[in-house]
XYZ file of C-alpha atoms in Angstrom:
612
model
C 177.503 -64.232 83.523
C 176.423 -61.509 85.949
C 175.473 -58.139 84.523
C 178.627 -56.127 84.239
C 179.078 -52.646 85.671
C 181.717 -50.014 85.654
C 182.158 -46.413 86.657
C 182.360 -43.477 84.290
C 184.633 -40.900 85.866
C 183.435 -37.334 85.382
C 186.335 -35.585 87.061
C 189.963 -36.208 87.904
C 190.888 -39.787 88.743
C 191.912 -38.532 92.181
C 188.269 -37.753 92.938
C 187.505 -41.467 93.222
C 189.625 -41.684 96.347
C 188.726 -38.268 97.733
C 186.984 -37.984 101.103
C 185.323 -34.765 99.976
C 181.636 -34.558 99.036
C 182.462 -34.677 95.349
C 182.274 -38.125 93.760
C 182.308 -39.800 90.373
C 179.128 -40.812 88.594
C 178.420 -44.506 88.902
C 176.569 -46.212 86.064
C 175.399 -49.830 86.083
C 174.591 -50.795 82.497
C 172.707 -54.063 81.966
C 172.439 -55.376 78.414
C 169.153 -57.285 78.255
C 170.627 -59.966 75.993
C 173.212 -60.703 78.723
C 170.597 -61.817 81.260
C 171.752 -65.006 83.030
C 168.343 -66.663 82.633
C 166.444 -65.549 79.552
C 163.337 -67.526 80.445
C 161.113 -67.530 77.377
C 162.657 -64.383 75.884
C 164.781 -64.703 72.712
C 167.873 -62.853 71.498
C 167.431 -60.823 68.323
C 170.541 -59.409 66.597
C 168.963 -58.575 63.217
C 168.996 -54.817 63.837
C 172.578 -54.588 65.077
C 173.508 -52.213 62.243
C 170.768 -49.813 63.365
C 170.932 -49.896 67.170
C 174.465 -51.258 67.667
C 173.338 -54.106 69.866
C 171.214 -57.214 70.222
C 168.100 -57.187 72.409
C 165.674 -59.530 74.145
C 162.181 -60.110 72.768
C 159.137 -61.891 74.216
C 158.086 -63.999 71.245
C 155.149 -65.948 72.662
C 152.658 -65.858 69.764
C 150.034 -64.233 71.989
C 150.885 -66.143 75.188
C 153.124 -64.478 77.825
C 156.584 -66.028 77.986
C 158.508 -67.018 81.102
C 160.319 -64.286 83.019
C 163.893 -63.356 82.224
C 166.121 -62.744 85.232
C 169.666 -61.775 86.128
C 171.699 -60.590 89.104
C 172.782 -56.961 89.155
C 175.877 -55.917 91.094
C 175.915 -52.326 92.343
C 179.121 -50.456 93.287
C 177.476 -49.376 96.513
C 174.166 -48.553 98.180
C 172.368 -45.314 97.451
C 169.761 -43.748 95.227
C 169.805 -44.665 91.550
C 167.691 -43.444 88.682
C 166.545 -46.238 86.367
C 166.343 -45.946 82.588
C 164.897 -48.590 80.269
C 165.656 -48.643 76.534
C 162.738 -50.042 74.576
C 160.157 -49.180 71.920
C 156.532 -49.703 70.970
C 156.928 -51.928 67.931
C 153.301 -51.638 66.774
C 152.069 -48.144 67.716
C 148.640 -48.265 66.023
C 147.958 -46.287 68.225
C 149.540 -48.410 70.964
C 151.111 -51.814 70.538
C 150.892 -55.017 72.526
C 154.534 -55.544 73.509
C 153.966 -54.825 77.199
C 156.342 -55.806 79.971
C 157.389 -54.766 83.465
C 160.712 -54.700 85.314
C 161.261 -55.692 88.929
C 164.337 -55.282 91.144
C 164.420 -57.207 94.389
C 160.667 -57.729 94.069
C 159.942 -54.012 93.552
C 158.426 -52.907 90.230
C 160.451 -50.282 88.400
C 158.321 -47.623 86.737
C 155.139 -48.512 84.958
C 154.376 -50.772 81.992
C 156.867 -50.531 79.119
C 156.350 -51.153 75.394
C 153.075 -49.284 74.898
C 154.291 -45.706 74.497
C 152.899 -45.133 71.005
C 156.423 -44.423 69.677
C 158.194 -46.914 67.411
C 161.623 -45.367 68.063
C 164.203 -47.021 70.262
C 164.746 -44.666 73.187
C 165.265 -44.436 76.939
C 162.299 -44.315 79.308
C 162.589 -42.975 82.864
C 161.582 -45.642 85.397
C 162.043 -43.436 88.451
C 164.465 -43.416 91.379
C 165.077 -46.387 93.660
C 166.913 -46.684 96.958
C 169.440 -49.517 96.657
C 170.365 -50.959 100.045
C 172.104 -54.193 98.992
C 174.925 -54.331 96.453
C 173.437 -57.427 94.800
C 169.840 -57.671 93.614
C 167.734 -59.823 91.293
C 166.395 -58.071 88.191
C 163.346 -59.651 86.529
C 161.732 -58.821 83.190
C 158.095 -59.914 83.075
C 156.258 -60.246 79.760
C 152.570 -59.381 79.896
C 151.251 -60.376 76.447
C 153.498 -62.728 74.469
C 153.346 -60.268 71.584
C 157.017 -59.398 71.038
C 157.776 -56.849 73.711
C 161.445 -55.990 73.587
C 164.192 -54.482 75.721
C 167.673 -53.360 74.690
C 169.194 -52.286 77.998
C 168.578 -51.082 81.553
C 170.709 -48.351 83.126
C 171.025 -47.609 86.842
C 172.810 -44.330 87.621
C 173.433 -42.432 90.824
C 173.702 -39.238 88.748
C 170.009 -38.545 89.224
C 169.865 -35.782 86.610
C 171.832 -37.720 83.994
C 170.048 -38.695 80.753
C 171.703 -41.474 78.722
C 172.507 -40.723 75.059
C 170.251 -42.159 72.371
C 171.882 -41.503 68.999
C 173.791 -44.503 67.645
C 177.267 -42.944 67.791
C 176.858 -41.425 71.247
C 175.142 -44.493 72.691
C 177.793 -46.827 71.252
C 180.568 -44.741 72.806
C 178.759 -44.640 76.150
C 178.060 -48.388 76.107
C 181.646 -49.188 75.144
C 183.058 -47.057 77.940
C 180.790 -48.520 80.608
C 181.139 -52.155 79.502
C 184.749 -51.950 78.270
C 183.698 -53.288 74.848
C 185.985 -50.666 73.290
C 188.990 -52.322 74.898
C 191.208 -54.737 72.972
C 189.133 -57.728 71.803
C 190.241 -61.264 72.533
C 192.302 -62.918 69.809
C 190.416 -65.734 68.100
C 193.441 -66.917 66.153
C 194.904 -66.767 62.665
C 193.312 -68.843 59.910
C 194.000 -69.673 56.290
C 190.319 -68.977 55.551
C 187.819 -67.064 57.665
C 184.250 -67.735 56.563
C 181.670 -65.285 57.837
C 178.097 -66.539 57.619
C 176.940 -70.013 58.580
C 174.185 -70.547 56.054
C 174.390 -73.400 53.573
C 176.905 -71.505 51.404
C 179.263 -70.569 54.228
C 179.056 -73.934 55.945
C 179.894 -75.784 52.728
C 182.802 -73.402 52.044
C 184.239 -73.933 55.518
C 183.857 -77.722 55.454
C 185.478 -78.065 52.044
C 188.394 -75.788 52.894
C 189.035 -77.631 56.145
C 188.987 -81.019 54.422
C 191.584 -79.694 51.995
C 193.908 -78.976 54.892
C 193.211 -75.267 55.438
C 192.928 -73.999 58.985
C 189.424 -72.563 58.800
C 187.115 -70.471 60.976
C 183.341 -70.455 60.507
C 181.661 -67.470 62.163
C 177.870 -67.433 62.493
C 175.736 -64.768 64.171
C 173.036 -67.182 65.379
C 173.105 -70.249 67.668
C 172.344 -72.568 64.732
C 173.746 -73.199 61.255
C 171.871 -73.361 57.975
C 170.629 -69.792 57.638
C 167.301 -69.895 55.852
C 167.375 -73.700 56.095
C 167.634 -73.651 59.896
C 164.788 -74.217 62.342
C 164.747 -70.460 62.969
C 163.638 -69.642 59.397
C 162.542 -73.041 57.919
C 162.933 -72.710 54.158
C 163.487 -75.898 52.202
C 166.494 -76.398 49.944
C 166.048 -75.839 46.213
C 168.246 -76.133 43.141
C 169.386 -79.408 41.605
C 172.779 -80.895 42.368
C 172.402 -84.008 40.225
C 172.401 -82.112 36.936
C 175.715 -80.356 37.325
C 178.634 -80.720 34.936
C 181.096 -81.387 37.744
C 180.802 -84.579 39.800
C 182.996 -83.084 42.499
C 180.376 -80.455 43.372
C 177.375 -81.049 45.572
C 178.815 -83.754 47.796
C 178.915 -81.540 50.888
C 175.514 -80.072 50.044
C 174.150 -83.633 50.158
C 175.659 -84.097 53.613
C 173.932 -80.939 54.835
C 170.593 -81.825 53.238
C 168.074 -83.043 55.820
C 165.412 -84.010 53.276
C 162.566 -81.786 52.147
C 160.299 -80.799 55.046
C 158.779 -78.000 52.972
C 158.526 -74.366 54.026
C 157.450 -73.485 57.544
C 157.159 -77.024 58.887
C 155.947 -76.842 62.524
C 158.413 -79.573 63.514
C 161.753 -77.844 64.124
C 163.682 -81.123 64.076
C 162.929 -81.553 60.365
C 165.584 -78.932 59.574
C 168.461 -80.787 61.249
C 170.122 -78.043 63.307
C 172.010 -80.445 65.559
C 173.088 -82.564 62.612
C 174.572 -79.579 60.778
C 176.556 -78.531 63.840
C 177.760 -82.098 64.402
C 179.085 -82.297 60.832
C 181.020 -79.071 61.286
C 182.417 -79.982 64.696
C 183.693 -83.292 63.315
C 186.179 -81.417 61.093
C 189.597 -81.281 62.732
C 190.776 -78.185 60.801
C 187.564 -76.217 61.354
C 186.739 -74.030 64.357
C 183.117 -72.931 64.795
C 182.148 -69.617 66.393
C 178.394 -69.371 66.934
C 176.468 -66.322 68.207
C 179.169 -64.021 66.829
C 178.139 -60.995 64.777
C 180.979 -59.534 62.685
C 180.660 -55.761 62.696
C 184.185 -54.458 62.071
C 186.817 -55.092 59.405
C 190.512 -54.228 59.458
C 192.142 -53.603 56.098
C 195.571 -52.854 54.676
C 195.406 -51.374 51.182
C 193.156 -53.739 49.225
C 193.414 -56.683 51.650
C 191.304 -57.575 54.658
C 193.590 -58.411 57.580
C 191.057 -59.110 60.328
C 187.397 -59.088 61.270
C 185.971 -58.393 64.725
C 182.852 -60.117 65.973
C 180.716 -59.445 69.033
C 178.946 -62.219 70.898
C 175.227 -61.504 70.584
C 174.590 -62.591 74.191
C 177.647 -61.603 76.227
C 178.850 -58.684 74.039
C 182.421 -59.950 74.343
C 184.456 -59.185 71.223
C 186.852 -61.453 69.338
C 189.301 -60.609 66.566
C 190.037 -63.072 63.759
C 192.988 -62.664 61.405
C 193.316 -64.553 58.144
C 194.925 -64.974 54.757
C 191.603 -65.251 52.929
C 188.070 -64.247 53.902
C 184.771 -65.398 52.452
C 181.675 -63.234 52.786
C 178.765 -65.654 53.069
C 176.607 -63.321 55.155
C 173.912 -62.877 52.526
C 173.895 -59.134 53.187
C 177.460 -58.747 51.914
C 178.346 -57.338 55.334
C 182.076 -58.024 55.253
C 182.463 -56.760 51.710
C 180.536 -53.625 52.559
C 182.622 -52.937 55.683
C 185.812 -53.528 53.661
C 184.808 -51.141 50.879
C 184.074 -53.767 48.228
C 182.154 -52.659 45.154
C 178.523 -53.734 45.435
C 175.067 -53.180 43.991
C 171.666 -53.187 45.656
C 168.370 -52.993 43.811
C 167.558 -53.266 40.118
C 169.685 -52.203 37.174
C 168.083 -50.592 34.134
C 167.615 -52.211 30.720
C 169.924 -49.588 29.244
C 172.699 -50.635 31.622
C 172.480 -54.412 31.296
C 170.620 -55.035 28.044
C 168.389 -57.519 29.870
C 164.796 -57.794 28.677
C 163.649 -58.516 32.244
C 165.451 -55.549 33.774
C 163.595 -52.479 35.021
C 163.124 -49.494 32.731
C 164.954 -47.384 35.288
C 167.355 -48.436 38.011
C 165.774 -48.384 41.452
C 166.004 -49.776 44.994
C 163.468 -52.567 44.493
C 164.533 -55.868 46.062
C 162.902 -59.172 46.741
C 161.512 -59.253 50.241
C 161.880 -61.072 53.544
C 159.611 -63.832 54.800
C 158.553 -64.789 58.311
C 156.915 -68.167 57.947
C 154.353 -69.626 60.363
C 152.261 -72.725 60.963
C 149.308 -73.881 63.054
C 148.303 -77.294 64.357
C 144.963 -78.940 65.094
C 144.289 -79.469 68.825
C 141.685 -81.468 70.734
C 139.962 -78.457 72.262
C 138.662 -75.078 71.171
C 141.034 -72.176 71.778
C 140.828 -68.413 71.473
C 143.269 -65.806 70.224
C 143.528 -62.217 71.502
C 142.039 -59.276 69.663
C 144.718 -57.469 67.666
C 143.656 -53.845 67.043
C 147.338 -52.933 66.560
C 147.822 -55.460 63.738
C 146.831 -55.277 60.073
C 143.066 -55.511 59.788
C 141.316 -58.153 57.685
C 137.715 -58.623 56.622
C 135.328 -60.972 54.880
C 136.285 -59.126 51.700
C 140.003 -59.778 52.072
C 141.786 -62.291 54.265
C 144.142 -65.213 53.659
C 142.437 -68.507 54.380
C 145.469 -70.653 55.265
C 146.432 -72.762 58.266
C 150.157 -72.366 57.515
C 152.265 -70.096 55.367
C 154.411 -70.644 52.338
C 156.963 -68.439 50.595
C 154.345 -65.867 49.521
C 154.292 -64.181 52.957
C 156.910 -61.585 52.050
C 157.635 -57.914 52.831
C 160.212 -55.495 51.452
C 159.668 -54.747 47.771
C 161.683 -51.545 47.676
C 159.408 -49.822 50.195
C 161.657 -51.167 52.971
C 165.445 -51.488 52.968
C 166.100 -55.176 53.659
C 169.200 -54.357 55.743
C 168.494 -51.166 57.677
C 164.749 -51.851 57.944
C 165.078 -55.533 58.885
C 163.250 -55.007 62.175
C 160.449 -53.026 60.532
C 160.036 -55.708 57.860
C 159.828 -58.503 60.446
C 157.391 -56.473 62.534
C 155.213 -55.762 59.504
C 155.139 -59.475 58.764
C 154.133 -60.179 62.369
C 151.323 -57.630 62.197
C 150.059 -59.387 59.066
C 150.326 -62.878 60.570
C 148.692 -62.023 63.901
C 146.006 -59.838 62.335
C 145.017 -62.469 59.813
C 145.085 -65.265 62.405
C 142.928 -63.253 64.810
C 140.395 -62.749 62.029
C 140.376 -66.462 61.107
C 139.890 -67.577 64.707
C 136.994 -65.190 65.207
C 135.269 -65.350 61.826
C 135.855 -68.952 60.676
C 135.379 -71.059 63.818
C 134.199 -74.063 61.856
C 137.715 -74.382 60.418
C 139.999 -72.716 62.957
C 138.386 -73.031 66.395
C 140.609 -75.967 67.387
C 143.736 -74.758 65.623
C 146.554 -72.970 67.445
C 149.652 -71.196 66.190
C 152.441 -73.728 66.608
C 155.328 -71.644 65.332
C 156.000 -68.160 63.958
C 159.481 -67.173 62.766
C 160.949 -64.165 64.537
C 164.140 -64.293 62.442
C 163.444 -62.934 58.962
C 164.342 -65.084 55.974
C 165.934 -62.627 53.563
C 166.110 -63.067 49.817
C 167.974 -60.055 48.498
C 170.198 -57.239 49.686
C 173.737 -56.355 48.562
C 175.487 -58.136 45.704
C 179.285 -57.817 45.760
C 180.760 -57.171 42.347
C 183.369 -59.575 40.983
C 185.420 -59.756 37.800
C 182.332 -61.111 36.037
C 178.745 -59.985 36.592
C 176.318 -62.764 35.660
C 173.410 -61.587 33.476
C 170.097 -62.811 32.131
C 171.744 -63.516 28.780
C 174.436 -65.659 30.413
C 171.676 -67.737 31.969
C 169.196 -68.040 29.136
C 171.815 -68.563 26.443
C 173.602 -71.125 28.600
C 176.969 -69.487 28.024
C 179.821 -71.752 29.077
C 182.740 -69.619 30.156
C 186.146 -71.255 30.681
C 185.697 -70.767 34.449
C 182.083 -71.931 34.504
C 181.859 -73.746 37.826
C 178.601 -74.201 39.726
C 175.819 -75.590 37.568
C 172.529 -73.821 38.352
C 169.056 -75.054 37.441
C 166.533 -72.847 39.218
C 164.211 -70.604 37.226
C 164.552 -66.842 37.023
C 162.254 -66.323 39.988
C 161.673 -62.626 40.660
C 158.936 -61.844 43.171
C 156.639 -58.843 43.161
C 153.668 -57.741 45.281
C 150.532 -59.810 44.790
C 147.975 -57.732 42.850
C 145.083 -58.335 45.251
C 147.300 -57.731 48.271
C 148.380 -54.405 46.748
C 144.746 -53.415 46.283
C 143.992 -53.751 49.991
C 147.419 -52.888 51.420
C 148.948 -50.481 48.925
C 152.496 -49.617 49.964
C 152.285 -52.132 52.821
C 152.249 -55.361 50.819
C 153.157 -58.578 52.611
C 152.085 -61.194 50.057
C 153.976 -61.970 46.850
C 153.537 -63.421 43.401
C 156.089 -64.586 40.854
C 156.579 -65.779 37.290
C 158.962 -68.697 36.837
C 161.051 -68.249 33.696
C 162.584 -71.603 32.886
C 166.280 -71.922 32.144
C 168.456 -74.775 30.943
C 171.208 -75.803 33.335
C 173.957 -73.168 33.110
C 177.255 -72.566 34.862
C 178.208 -69.692 37.155
C 181.726 -68.384 36.400
C 184.255 -68.623 39.197
C 184.914 -64.898 38.632
C 181.494 -64.207 40.243
C 182.801 -65.658 43.504
C 185.477 -63.120 44.442
C 185.581 -59.347 44.844
C 186.985 -57.274 42.023
C 188.583 -54.711 44.359
C 189.267 -56.472 47.674
C 192.073 -58.819 46.743
C 191.574 -61.605 49.323
C 187.787 -61.696 49.542
C 185.655 -64.579 48.273
C 181.832 -64.645 48.206
C 179.322 -67.468 48.187
C 175.558 -67.338 48.510
C 172.975 -64.793 47.464
C 175.522 -61.934 47.584
C 177.656 -63.063 44.614
C 178.341 -60.970 41.529
C 175.146 -60.948 39.450
C 172.562 -58.541 38.169
C 169.224 -58.396 39.950
C 167.650 -60.469 37.188
C 170.295 -63.196 37.241
C 170.162 -63.247 41.035
C 166.568 -64.453 40.686
C 168.020 -67.814 39.590
C 171.282 -68.120 41.554
C 169.888 -67.431 45.028
C 168.515 -70.873 45.998
C 170.377 -72.748 48.687
C 171.651 -75.936 47.045
C 173.163 -73.758 44.322
C 174.637 -71.464 46.995
C 176.095 -74.493 48.784
C 177.947 -75.549 45.652
C 179.345 -72.013 45.398
C 180.755 -72.523 48.871
C 182.381 -75.770 47.797
C 184.067 -73.973 44.875
C 185.365 -71.288 47.263
C 186.906 -74.043 49.379
C 188.744 -75.472 46.347
C 189.898 -72.016 45.215
C 191.154 -71.104 48.698
C 193.152 -74.348 48.701
C 194.811 -73.352 45.399
C 195.346 -69.817 46.643
C 197.241 -71.076 49.651
C 199.145 -73.663 47.589
C 200.457 -71.028 45.188
C 200.429 -68.057 47.593
C 198.170 -66.096 45.281
C 194.904 -64.186 45.360
C 191.432 -65.379 44.329
C 191.996 -63.532 41.041
C 195.416 -65.139 40.742
C 193.743 -68.549 40.896
C 191.682 -67.571 37.846
C 194.534 -65.974 35.950
C 197.262 -68.537 36.607
C 195.739 -71.777 37.924
C 192.325 -72.070 36.279
C 193.196 -75.334 34.543
C 194.004 -76.953 37.893
C 190.811 -75.603 39.492
C 188.680 -76.952 36.661
C 190.530 -80.249 36.823
C 189.599 -80.573 40.481
C 185.945 -79.749 39.730
C 185.917 -82.326 36.940
C 187.267 -84.862 39.433
C 190.180 -85.457 37.061
C 192.623 -84.967 39.902
C 192.708 -84.981 43.679
C 194.320 -81.872 45.170
C 198.007 -82.643 45.651
C 198.777 -84.018 49.072
C 195.119 -84.187 50.104
C 193.158 -87.416 50.294
C 189.405 -87.604 49.929
C 189.200 -88.160 53.681
C 191.517 -85.298 54.630
C 190.394 -83.450 57.705
C 187.750 -85.994 58.671
C 189.791 -88.020 61.127
């Protein structure tokens, strides 16, 4: 798709056609993520809530990536000032994310990405004389160390400065690119599932097999969330110990074995297989690369969600009877006004012995895993003065990571600071690897970084409150509520900064420790899987209704997948009886539990429904 342009009219519409000297400003706005050929650059949408857009990033692990290129169409020849929106992601004092821009073979401005400022803002790249209305724009990475670009603006209003605040920039971008116009209609569905991790994928598959017209919306090009090749976390939580034989069957289908955490072989995580399973469902429509950022609501019901394609920026509207927030961050619930919690409750509030003395914003962190491989020849790695600095006294002597590489223990907000958390992790990874290559050649001389995650694997953010809030006592006492559904087996696993890491990087910790508190298998009440104040909203995954302490056990992915399966069954009953998620609990719980016990097949639905 060629970079789109449009004119912002600064005077009367008549001026466009006037033969007088006065004319309208002409802006050509190029979203970097919309480049026709991205080369070796990758699309990152994790900071959409902060900058209102995706961007392109040169994630080459210290080796420059291939050029990104696109064709720019100008409304006419003339002089245009060029603006580039970027940042220096590691300004210590200047970072390594250097790149240049070239139009028709001519370099625009100087080197970008080394300004010393970690704020997203516009940089003046000078004035060019455009003679042809079509020209090739090339973005050239210079380092392979995560240079990034949000957008490029060409304007014939030579004194114009583009806005930079989120609200003003969003309005300007929408006007130029027409993204504020009516979005395309994606259709009406019985169940709209937002979030294509294990929880959301299992919810969508189960609902579709039960005859519900279902949409699955995922903001990345792959399914699986933390279990995808982009993040590479293995599945945990037992499915063979549950009380309900009906649960876990779809989780087993999605399970690609146990490749461990951070396996350098991407194929071990089964991206293509997951997508193939979903696409085989006749009642299920998959929407990849679609970030939901708006919600429409009538009273206490969600009526529609609007998603933006992370590459093309085209918007699509999805209407539905029921919605399931499987985003992890509780994005849909938050946008709809659902009650939620984030951080730790106090002991006085919950009565939990493991709760904090005082409520605070502490959350479990985000991991960016990495791995190296042995090669036949000696290799070098660049010096990294902008990264975290390691020494003989403190470094991490590992050739691949595990879960402990983690940032965001209350000192970063795991939603609004997602980019900062990922970047801090990268500074730790690259700094430590540079030290190992230089100081331990006997072990690392022939090893090269094979893979570093640029998508952060989150553990904790918002938890949407339901009619029941699961607690430590529910878990440890093994309480069996009448609506106890998913059987969970994972320990209470609450991470905290590693003591030695805190000593050397106080306030900037990136390495974690934990204490596993064993629990007997227990059941998660169905009432934890729907919102208490948004009447048609389900949840499945790490954002269900628990305390921070209980979340430490419920958050693992096989358990989350079974939650999704329960949501599928409940949505089926909701449609059957034309009731709400709460109505299923209040009026049809016996039938729901009968289905989970495999005592009955849902009426009119065979075990193979939706698979043909």
